[in-house]
Short mmCIF file of C-alpha atoms and ligand atoms in Angstrom, two decimals:
data_model
loop_
_atom_site.label_atom_id
_atom_site.label_comp_id
_atom_site.label_asym_id
_atom_site.label_seq_id
_atom_site.Cartn_x
_atom_site.Cartn_y
_atom_site.Cartn_z
CA MET A 1 13.21 10.84 15.56
CA LEU A 2 10.58 11.20 12.88
CA MET A 3 10.61 7.60 11.69
CA GLN A 4 11.58 4.40 13.44
CA GLN A 5 15.20 3.35 12.76
CA LEU A 6 16.13 6.91 11.67
CA ALA A 7 18.59 8.73 13.93
CA ARG A 8 21.10 11.57 13.78
CA GLN A 9 24.67 10.99 14.88
CA ASP A 10 27.30 13.74 14.71
CA GLY A 11 25.05 15.76 12.43
CA GLN A 12 24.58 12.90 9.93
CA LEU A 13 21.41 10.89 9.39
CA PHE A 14 21.61 7.14 9.84
CA TYR A 15 18.97 4.61 8.83
CA GLU A 16 19.47 1.56 11.03
CA GLY A 17 23.31 1.44 11.07
CA VAL A 18 23.85 2.95 7.63
CA SER A 19 24.73 6.54 6.75
CA LEU A 20 22.22 7.95 4.28
CA GLU A 21 24.93 10.09 2.69
CA ALA A 22 26.90 6.91 2.03
CA ILE A 23 23.88 5.41 0.26
CA ALA A 24 23.45 8.56 -1.85
CA GLN A 25 27.17 8.49 -2.74
CA LYS A 26 27.16 4.84 -3.64
CA PHE A 27 23.90 4.49 -5.51
CA GLY A 28 23.11 8.05 -6.57
CA THR A 29 19.78 9.85 -6.25
CA PRO A 30 16.81 9.70 -6.32
CA THR A 31 16.82 6.42 -4.38
CA PHE A 32 14.17 4.81 -2.19
CA VAL A 33 15.60 3.30 1.00
CA TYR A 34 13.71 0.83 3.20
CA SER A 35 14.48 -0.44 6.69
CA ARG A 36 14.19 -4.20 7.13
CA ALA A 37 13.83 -3.82 10.90
CA ALA A 38 10.95 -1.34 10.53
CA ILE A 39 9.03 -3.64 8.15
CA VAL A 40 9.53 -6.56 10.54
CA ALA A 41 8.36 -4.47 13.51
CA ASN A 42 5.27 -3.24 11.67
CA TYR A 43 4.26 -6.75 10.63
CA GLN A 44 4.88 -8.11 14.11
CA ALA A 45 2.74 -5.38 15.65
CA TYR A 46 -0.30 -6.80 13.81
CA ARG A 47 0.66 -10.39 14.53
CA ASP A 48 1.13 -9.73 18.25
CA ALA A 49 -1.97 -7.59 18.72
CA PHE A 50 -4.21 -10.23 17.16
CA SER A 51 -2.19 -13.29 18.22
CA ASP A 52 -5.04 -15.02 20.08
CA LEU A 53 -7.07 -15.10 16.85
CA SER A 54 -4.20 -16.36 14.61
CA PRO A 55 -5.29 -14.06 11.79
CA LEU A 56 -4.17 -14.37 8.20
CA ILE A 57 -2.38 -11.08 7.57
CA CYS A 58 -2.50 -10.50 3.83
CA TYR A 59 -0.05 -7.72 3.02
CA ALA A 60 -1.51 -5.45 0.30
CA VAL A 61 1.08 -5.82 -2.45
CA LYS A 62 0.02 -2.61 -4.17
CA ALA A 63 1.62 -0.54 -1.40
CA ASN A 64 5.13 -1.72 -2.24
CA SER A 65 5.67 -4.64 -4.56
CA SER A 66 9.48 -4.88 -4.47
CA LEU A 67 10.49 -8.53 -4.53
CA SER A 68 12.74 -8.18 -1.49
CA VAL A 69 9.91 -6.65 0.54
CA LEU A 70 7.55 -9.45 -0.51
CA SER A 71 10.17 -12.08 0.22
CA LEU A 72 10.77 -10.69 3.71
CA LEU A 73 7.05 -10.73 4.48
CA ALA A 74 6.64 -14.23 3.02
CA GLU A 75 9.46 -15.43 5.27
CA MET A 76 7.55 -14.10 8.28
CA GLY A 77 4.48 -16.06 7.23
CA ALA A 78 2.41 -13.29 5.67
CA GLY A 79 -0.29 -13.87 3.12
CA PHE A 80 -0.86 -11.37 0.33
CA ASP A 81 -3.71 -9.25 -1.00
CA ILE A 82 -3.33 -8.84 -4.76
CA VAL A 83 -5.24 -6.90 -7.41
CA SER A 84 -3.72 -8.25 -10.61
CA MET A 85 -2.00 -11.24 -12.14
CA GLY A 86 1.23 -9.25 -12.13
CA GLU A 87 1.02 -8.93 -8.34
CA LEU A 88 0.41 -12.67 -8.01
CA GLN A 89 3.40 -13.37 -10.25
CA ARG A 90 5.49 -11.10 -8.03
CA VAL A 91 4.35 -12.94 -4.89
CA ILE A 92 5.29 -16.27 -6.47
CA ALA A 93 8.63 -14.93 -7.73
CA ALA A 94 9.39 -13.75 -4.19
CA GLY A 95 8.65 -17.18 -2.70
CA GLY A 96 5.21 -16.31 -1.27
CA ASP A 97 2.59 -19.02 -0.76
CA PRO A 98 -0.29 -18.72 -3.27
CA GLY A 99 -2.41 -20.64 -0.77
CA LYS A 100 -2.37 -17.49 1.38
CA VAL A 101 -3.31 -15.08 -1.41
CA ILE A 102 -6.59 -13.23 -1.71
CA PHE A 103 -7.51 -11.61 -5.00
CA SER A 104 -9.19 -8.19 -4.73
CA GLY A 105 -9.98 -5.68 -7.47
CA VAL A 106 -13.07 -4.53 -9.35
CA ALA A 107 -12.43 -6.12 -12.74
CA LYS A 108 -10.51 -9.39 -12.81
CA ARG A 109 -9.93 -10.65 -16.35
CA ALA A 110 -10.73 -14.28 -17.22
CA GLU A 111 -7.07 -15.12 -17.80
CA GLU A 112 -6.19 -13.64 -14.39
CA ILE A 113 -8.91 -15.71 -12.70
CA GLU A 114 -7.72 -18.87 -14.44
CA PHE A 115 -4.08 -18.26 -13.50
CA ALA A 116 -5.04 -17.62 -9.87
CA LEU A 117 -7.20 -20.75 -9.73
CA ARG A 118 -4.39 -22.89 -11.15
CA GLN A 119 -2.03 -21.44 -8.54
CA GLY A 120 -4.49 -22.46 -5.82
CA ILE A 121 -5.08 -19.06 -4.22
CA TYR A 122 -7.02 -18.85 -0.98
CA CYS A 123 -9.94 -16.71 -2.05
CA PHE A 124 -11.41 -14.29 -4.59
CA ASN A 125 -13.02 -11.12 -3.28
CA ILE A 126 -15.97 -10.63 -5.61
CA GLU A 127 -17.03 -7.08 -6.37
CA SER A 128 -20.11 -7.46 -8.59
CA GLU A 129 -22.72 -9.89 -9.84
CA SER A 130 -21.10 -9.95 -13.28
CA GLU A 131 -17.78 -10.85 -11.73
CA LEU A 132 -19.43 -13.69 -9.79
CA HIS A 133 -20.71 -15.15 -13.08
CA ARG A 134 -17.27 -14.82 -14.64
CA VAL A 135 -15.48 -16.53 -11.75
CA ASN A 136 -18.09 -19.31 -11.76
CA ALA A 137 -17.65 -19.83 -15.52
CA VAL A 138 -13.86 -19.91 -15.40
CA ALA A 139 -13.77 -22.22 -12.37
CA SER A 140 -16.25 -24.61 -14.01
CA GLU A 141 -14.08 -24.69 -17.13
CA VAL A 142 -10.98 -25.41 -15.08
CA GLY A 143 -12.96 -28.11 -13.24
CA THR A 144 -12.67 -26.63 -9.77
CA ARG A 145 -14.61 -24.48 -7.30
CA ALA A 146 -13.40 -20.98 -6.50
CA ARG A 147 -13.53 -19.94 -2.86
CA ILE A 148 -15.12 -16.51 -2.70
CA THR A 149 -16.07 -13.64 -0.44
CA PHE A 150 -18.25 -10.75 -1.44
CA ARG A 151 -16.73 -7.37 -0.87
CA ILE A 152 -19.54 -5.52 0.82
CA ASN A 153 -19.79 -1.79 0.41
CA PRO A 154 -20.98 -0.87 3.91
CA ASP A 155 -21.62 2.80 3.10
CA VAL A 156 -19.42 4.06 5.91
CA ASP A 157 -17.51 7.33 5.68
CA PRO A 158 -13.86 6.68 6.59
CA LYS A 159 -13.13 10.44 6.79
CA THR A 160 -10.03 10.27 4.66
CA HIS A 161 -9.02 11.87 1.33
CA PRO A 162 -11.85 11.36 -1.23
CA TYR A 163 -9.49 9.61 -3.68
CA ILE A 164 -8.68 6.90 -1.13
CA SER A 165 -12.13 6.49 0.36
CA THR A 166 -13.77 3.34 -1.04
CA GLY A 167 -16.67 2.26 1.18
CA LEU A 168 -19.29 4.85 0.31
CA LYS A 169 -22.35 4.18 -1.86
CA SER A 170 -20.91 6.62 -4.38
CA ASN A 171 -17.70 4.57 -4.80
CA LYS A 172 -17.28 1.94 -7.53
CA PHE A 173 -16.23 -0.76 -5.08
CA GLY A 174 -17.98 -3.82 -3.72
CA VAL A 175 -21.61 -4.92 -3.75
CA ALA A 176 -24.29 -2.93 -1.96
CA HIS A 177 -25.12 -4.07 1.56
CA SER A 178 -28.78 -4.38 0.49
CA GLU A 179 -27.86 -6.75 -2.36
CA ALA A 180 -25.66 -9.05 -0.30
CA LEU A 181 -28.21 -11.67 0.79
CA ARG A 182 -29.53 -12.15 -2.73
CA LEU A 183 -26.01 -12.50 -4.14
CA TYR A 184 -24.89 -15.01 -1.50
CA ARG A 185 -27.99 -17.10 -2.27
CA LEU A 186 -27.22 -16.92 -5.98
CA ALA A 187 -23.60 -17.95 -5.35
CA ALA A 188 -24.64 -20.86 -3.12
CA ASP A 189 -26.24 -22.57 -6.13
CA MET A 190 -23.30 -22.16 -8.50
CA PRO A 191 -21.23 -25.23 -9.35
CA GLY A 192 -17.95 -23.33 -9.69
CA ILE A 193 -18.30 -21.35 -6.45
CA GLN A 194 -17.65 -22.15 -2.83
CA ILE A 195 -18.75 -19.43 -0.42
CA HIS A 196 -16.02 -18.82 2.11
CA GLY A 197 -16.05 -15.34 3.56
CA ILE A 198 -17.18 -11.78 3.72
CA GLU A 199 -15.05 -8.69 3.21
CA CYS A 200 -15.05 -4.92 3.19
CA HIS A 201 -12.48 -2.24 2.56
CA ILE A 202 -13.63 1.27 3.31
CA GLY A 203 -10.56 3.32 2.52
CA SER A 204 -6.96 4.02 3.30
CA GLN A 205 -5.08 6.27 5.74
CA ILE A 206 -7.92 5.96 8.25
CA THR A 207 -6.78 7.28 11.60
CA LYS A 208 -10.00 6.85 13.56
CA LEU A 209 -11.28 3.64 15.06
CA SER A 210 -15.00 4.22 14.54
CA PRO A 211 -15.17 3.70 10.74
CA PHE A 212 -13.58 0.24 11.15
CA VAL A 213 -15.99 -0.68 13.94
CA ASP A 214 -19.04 0.67 12.05
CA ALA A 215 -18.13 -1.29 8.93
CA LEU A 216 -17.46 -4.45 10.91
CA ARG A 217 -20.85 -4.21 12.61
CA ARG A 218 -22.56 -3.90 9.23
CA LEU A 219 -20.73 -7.03 8.07
CA LEU A 220 -21.52 -9.03 11.18
CA THR A 221 -25.23 -8.29 10.81
CA LEU A 222 -24.99 -9.93 7.41
CA VAL A 223 -23.02 -12.91 8.75
CA ASP A 224 -25.83 -13.56 11.24
CA GLN A 225 -28.56 -13.12 8.63
CA LEU A 226 -26.73 -15.54 6.33
CA ALA A 227 -26.39 -18.10 9.11
CA ASP A 228 -30.17 -17.90 9.65
CA ARG A 229 -30.57 -18.80 5.98
CA GLY A 230 -28.17 -21.74 6.20
CA ILE A 231 -25.18 -20.02 4.61
CA GLU A 232 -22.12 -20.40 6.82
CA ILE A 233 -19.31 -17.87 6.60
CA GLU A 234 -15.85 -19.09 7.61
CA HIS A 235 -13.78 -15.95 7.45
CA ILE A 236 -14.23 -12.23 7.82
CA ASP A 237 -11.84 -9.82 6.15
CA ILE A 238 -11.80 -6.28 7.48
CA GLY A 239 -9.80 -4.82 4.60
CA GLY A 240 -6.79 -2.52 4.72
CA GLY A 241 -4.86 -1.54 7.79
CA ARG A 242 -4.63 1.51 9.97
CA GLY A 243 -3.34 4.86 8.83
CA ILE A 244 0.16 6.02 9.76
CA VAL A 245 1.68 9.19 11.16
CA TYR A 246 2.88 11.45 8.35
CA ALA A 247 2.72 14.71 10.31
CA ASP A 248 0.84 15.00 13.58
CA GLU A 249 -1.97 12.47 13.14
CA LYS A 250 -3.13 10.88 16.36
CA LEU A 251 -3.59 7.13 16.04
CA VAL A 252 -5.27 4.82 18.49
CA PRO A 253 -2.70 2.32 19.77
CA MET A 254 -2.61 -1.00 17.94
CA SER A 255 -3.74 -2.81 21.09
CA VAL A 256 -6.88 -0.65 21.33
CA PHE A 257 -7.57 -1.17 17.63
CA ALA A 258 -7.19 -4.96 18.00
CA GLU A 259 -9.30 -5.16 21.17
CA ALA A 260 -12.14 -3.23 19.53
CA ILE A 261 -12.14 -5.58 16.53
CA LYS A 262 -12.00 -8.66 18.76
CA ARG A 263 -14.84 -7.36 20.91
CA GLU A 264 -17.07 -6.96 17.86
CA LEU A 265 -16.22 -10.41 16.51
CA GLY A 266 -17.30 -12.00 19.77
CA GLU A 267 -17.69 -15.77 19.91
CA ARG A 268 -18.63 -16.41 16.31
CA GLY A 269 -15.43 -18.40 15.64
CA LEU A 270 -14.80 -16.58 12.36
CA GLN A 271 -11.27 -16.63 10.98
CA LEU A 272 -9.96 -13.06 10.76
CA LEU A 273 -8.20 -11.67 7.70
CA LEU A 274 -6.55 -8.27 7.40
CA GLU A 275 -5.13 -6.56 4.30
CA PRO A 276 -2.71 -3.91 5.59
CA GLY A 277 -0.37 -2.19 3.15
CA ARG A 278 0.54 1.33 4.21
CA SER A 279 0.99 0.50 7.90
CA ILE A 280 3.48 -2.29 7.06
CA VAL A 281 5.80 -0.34 4.77
CA GLY A 282 4.78 3.35 4.83
CA ASP A 283 6.98 4.55 7.66
CA ALA A 284 9.66 2.01 6.73
CA GLY A 285 10.92 3.90 3.70
CA LEU A 286 12.34 7.26 2.65
CA LEU A 287 13.42 8.86 -0.61
CA LEU A 288 16.89 10.32 -0.99
CA THR A 289 17.09 13.25 -3.36
CA ARG A 290 19.76 15.83 -4.14
CA VAL A 291 19.25 19.59 -4.22
CA GLU A 292 20.08 20.65 -7.77
CA PHE A 293 19.43 24.37 -7.42
CA LEU A 294 18.23 26.88 -4.88
CA LYS A 295 16.06 29.47 -6.53
CA PRO A 296 15.10 32.43 -4.38
CA GLY A 297 11.97 34.23 -5.56
CA GLU A 298 9.94 37.29 -4.71
CA THR A 299 7.16 35.35 -3.08
CA LYS A 300 8.70 31.92 -2.64
CA ASN A 301 12.05 30.21 -2.38
CA PHE A 302 12.38 26.97 -4.30
CA ALA A 303 14.66 24.07 -3.54
CA ILE A 304 14.70 22.21 -6.86
CA VAL A 305 15.60 18.57 -6.30
CA ASP A 306 16.30 15.63 -8.58
CA ALA A 307 13.18 13.66 -7.56
CA GLY A 308 9.87 14.61 -9.12
CA MET A 309 6.21 13.74 -9.26
CA ASN A 310 7.06 10.76 -11.47
CA ASP A 311 9.04 9.28 -8.54
CA LEU A 312 6.62 10.29 -5.77
CA ILE A 313 3.17 11.33 -6.92
CA ARG A 314 1.42 11.44 -3.50
CA PRO A 315 1.85 15.20 -2.90
CA THR A 316 0.61 16.06 -6.40
CA LEU A 317 -2.27 13.58 -6.39
CA TYR A 318 -3.55 13.75 -2.82
CA ASP A 319 -2.00 16.96 -1.53
CA ALA A 320 -0.14 14.58 0.79
CA PHE A 321 2.28 15.73 3.45
CA HIS A 322 5.71 14.12 3.70
CA GLY A 323 8.37 15.27 6.15
CA VAL A 324 11.63 16.54 4.63
CA VAL A 325 14.96 16.56 6.44
CA ALA A 326 18.49 17.44 5.40
CA VAL A 327 20.76 14.41 5.55
CA ALA A 328 23.67 16.52 6.83
CA GLU A 329 22.71 19.17 9.35
CA ARG A 330 23.87 22.75 8.68
CA GLU A 331 24.12 25.27 11.48
CA ARG A 332 23.13 28.33 9.48
CA GLY A 333 21.15 29.49 6.48
CA ALA A 334 17.71 28.15 7.29
CA ARG A 335 15.02 29.43 4.94
CA VAL A 336 11.51 28.47 4.03
CA TYR A 337 11.40 26.54 0.75
CA ASP A 338 8.96 24.78 -1.51
CA VAL A 339 10.69 21.53 -2.44
CA VAL A 340 9.93 20.96 -6.11
CA GLY A 341 11.04 18.53 -8.80
CA PRO A 342 12.43 18.90 -12.33
CA VAL A 343 9.24 17.77 -14.12
CA CYS A 344 7.56 20.28 -16.41
CA GLU A 345 4.38 20.75 -14.41
CA SER A 346 3.47 23.28 -11.75
CA GLY A 347 1.98 20.39 -9.79
CA ASP A 348 5.42 18.83 -9.52
CA TRP A 349 6.09 19.50 -5.87
CA LEU A 350 7.13 17.27 -2.98
CA ALA A 351 6.71 19.60 -0.01
CA LYS A 352 5.55 23.15 0.60
CA GLU A 353 6.83 25.82 2.96
CA ARG A 354 9.44 23.86 4.87
CA GLU A 355 12.21 25.41 6.85
CA LEU A 356 15.49 23.89 5.69
CA ALA A 357 19.14 24.80 6.06
CA VAL A 358 20.54 23.51 2.77
CA LEU A 359 22.98 24.32 -0.01
CA GLU A 360 23.00 23.19 -3.61
CA GLY A 361 24.37 19.64 -3.79
CA ASP A 362 23.02 18.65 -0.37
CA THR A 363 20.99 15.48 0.08
CA LEU A 364 17.44 15.51 1.46
CA ALA A 365 15.36 12.64 2.80
CA ILE A 366 11.62 12.66 2.01
CA LEU A 367 10.01 10.66 4.81
CA CYS A 368 7.36 7.96 5.05
CA VAL A 369 7.33 7.01 1.39
CA GLY A 370 7.64 3.23 1.74
CA ALA A 371 3.99 2.81 0.75
CA TYR A 372 2.61 4.02 -2.59
CA GLY A 373 5.96 5.61 -3.44
CA MET A 374 7.93 3.48 -5.87
CA ALA A 375 4.78 1.45 -6.52
CA MET A 376 3.21 4.50 -8.19
CA ALA A 377 6.36 5.81 -9.88
CA SER A 378 6.28 6.34 -13.65
CA ASN A 379 8.52 7.31 -16.55
CA TYR A 380 6.81 10.66 -17.10
CA ASN A 381 9.19 13.09 -18.79
CA SER A 382 11.17 9.96 -19.87
CA ARG A 383 12.83 9.81 -16.49
CA ASN A 384 14.31 6.53 -15.29
CA ARG A 385 12.62 5.25 -12.16
CA PRO A 386 14.72 5.37 -8.96
CA ALA A 387 16.92 2.69 -7.44
CA GLU A 388 15.77 0.89 -4.28
CA VAL A 389 17.99 -0.03 -1.33
CA LEU A 390 17.21 -2.12 1.75
CA VAL A 391 19.19 -1.43 4.91
CA ASP A 392 19.64 -4.20 7.44
CA GLY A 393 21.76 -3.35 10.45
CA ASP A 394 25.07 -2.10 9.06
CA ALA A 395 24.44 -3.49 5.60
CA MET A 396 22.96 -1.75 2.55
CA HIS A 397 21.61 -3.92 -0.24
CA LEU A 398 20.69 -2.69 -3.69
CA ILE A 399 17.33 -4.42 -4.25
CA ARG A 400 16.51 -2.74 -7.54
CA GLU A 401 18.93 -1.09 -9.90
CA ARG A 402 18.12 2.34 -11.17
CA GLU A 403 16.20 2.00 -14.40
CA ARG A 404 18.18 2.71 -17.57
CA PHE A 405 17.15 4.42 -20.76
CA GLU A 406 17.46 1.05 -22.56
CA ASP A 407 14.80 -0.37 -20.20
CA GLN A 408 12.44 2.45 -21.10
CA ILE A 409 12.62 1.84 -24.85
CA ALA A 410 13.09 -1.94 -24.77
CA ARG A 411 9.59 -2.69 -26.10
CA GLU A 412 9.25 0.16 -28.55
CA ARG A 413 9.41 -0.01 -32.35
CA ILE A 414 9.96 2.86 -34.73
CA VAL A 415 7.47 2.68 -37.59
CA ARG A 416 8.31 4.84 -40.56
N1 LIG B 1 -7.25 -3.88 0.46
C1 LIG B 1 -7.82 -3.27 -0.59
C2 LIG B 1 -8.94 -3.93 -1.27
C3 LIG B 1 -7.39 -2.00 -1.00
O1 LIG B 1 -7.97 -1.40 -2.01
C4 LIG B 1 -6.31 -1.38 -0.31
C5 LIG B 1 -5.83 -0.06 -0.71
C6 LIG B 1 -5.71 -2.08 0.76
C7 LIG B 1 -6.21 -3.32 1.12
C8 LIG B 1 -4.57 -1.52 1.54
O2 LIG B 1 -4.95 -0.42 2.30
P1 LIG B 1 -3.91 0.25 3.32
O3 LIG B 1 -3.64 -0.73 4.43
O4 LIG B 1 -2.66 0.54 2.54
O5 LIG B 1 -4.59 1.46 3.80
N2 LIG B 1 -2.30 5.36 -3.38
C9 LIG B 1 -3.00 5.82 -2.21
C10 LIG B 1 -3.62 4.69 -1.42
C11 LIG B 1 -4.60 3.85 -2.22
C12 LIG B 1 -5.15 2.71 -1.43
C13 LIG B 1 -5.96 1.83 -2.27
N3 LIG B 1 -6.38 0.63 -1.64
C14 LIG B 1 -2.05 6.63 -1.34
O6 LIG B 1 -0.90 6.83 -1.74
O7 LIG B 1 -2.44 7.15 -0.30
#
């Protein structure tokens, strides 16, 4: 099938042991559905491939921050990569260990730094000289030393969508490779700072091996230069994970990926950290949506569904491809449709030119939306955000109720 744990039986789609039509009937649409088994398998694939290095796998919370997802990963021993205090609060609420949390992000506020220090997080990934001064000041005030890495911008082209490419000189992220030695020396003399590691993150949905290897080499050169100057680095963090298969992308097998990384690391004895998000949850989730209307046109046929760009913005924002399948197979009536949402924007589309045999009222599954799906959903057009369901064997669990109108206006005041 197109996604692990998704299979068709007697014309009906099942996710693990649960009928997707049953989920749509019970919880309504649009609804995000995740497979527990798929998340477990994706996490274990990293753990197994790198097992001889005992890496700290810090799941990137931004990909999918549902408490049940975080709790499942915490139970398996994962650490977490966060970019805000809210993400740290979610990790803690889900039972995650703050001692395995790394704090990324280009502009950490003082109150966020203080909260993270008091929670005893593992490390701060520093992205600029100004941020280094801020972390030093806050840590000194708190009376502690903050463990830090510098996020190095290695100037490597990851050959992915420009919006999700982060390791080029022209991107806002990290400190320049040429500045790194000076900054490490500066940090070494700061009372509130303890140098711990080195990090890079060059982009997301990277399907090739070479950008990872190129970036790692650039980092290792620095590690050796720092050692020559008496600055010891304990851990190396290679950033986000591999890309996933949305359509027909060819990925190198995880074992090849891991071997290449291990070969580069050599005998330096560095602890390895990884920050995968998409490859843990991306292909472990789908979006159920109902066909409201079929609208044949002169140049295009539209299948207008009840999920829109506010629920899943990836197609609109990145021109992203997501597979679409009918939950119940129909023998006849296949046509080519653009699958579009109800939002008042021409950019509100989920899929273009797909052959589907559907009638009004049918349920569709939009595939591979476990990462950056619900996490990027909004209330645009005053639409309630979707419900979320986790399937586990034969069981379906509602892990987030559909938002209600009252939730949307809970913090508003009318001023006359
Ligand atoms: N670490 C850092 C510092 C990151 O910025 C990111 C993602 C990750 C880890 C996780 O990368 P992953 O393993 O998921 O590739 N919304 C976009 C993706 C933005 C990614 C931003 N950073 C999308 O829907 O494609």
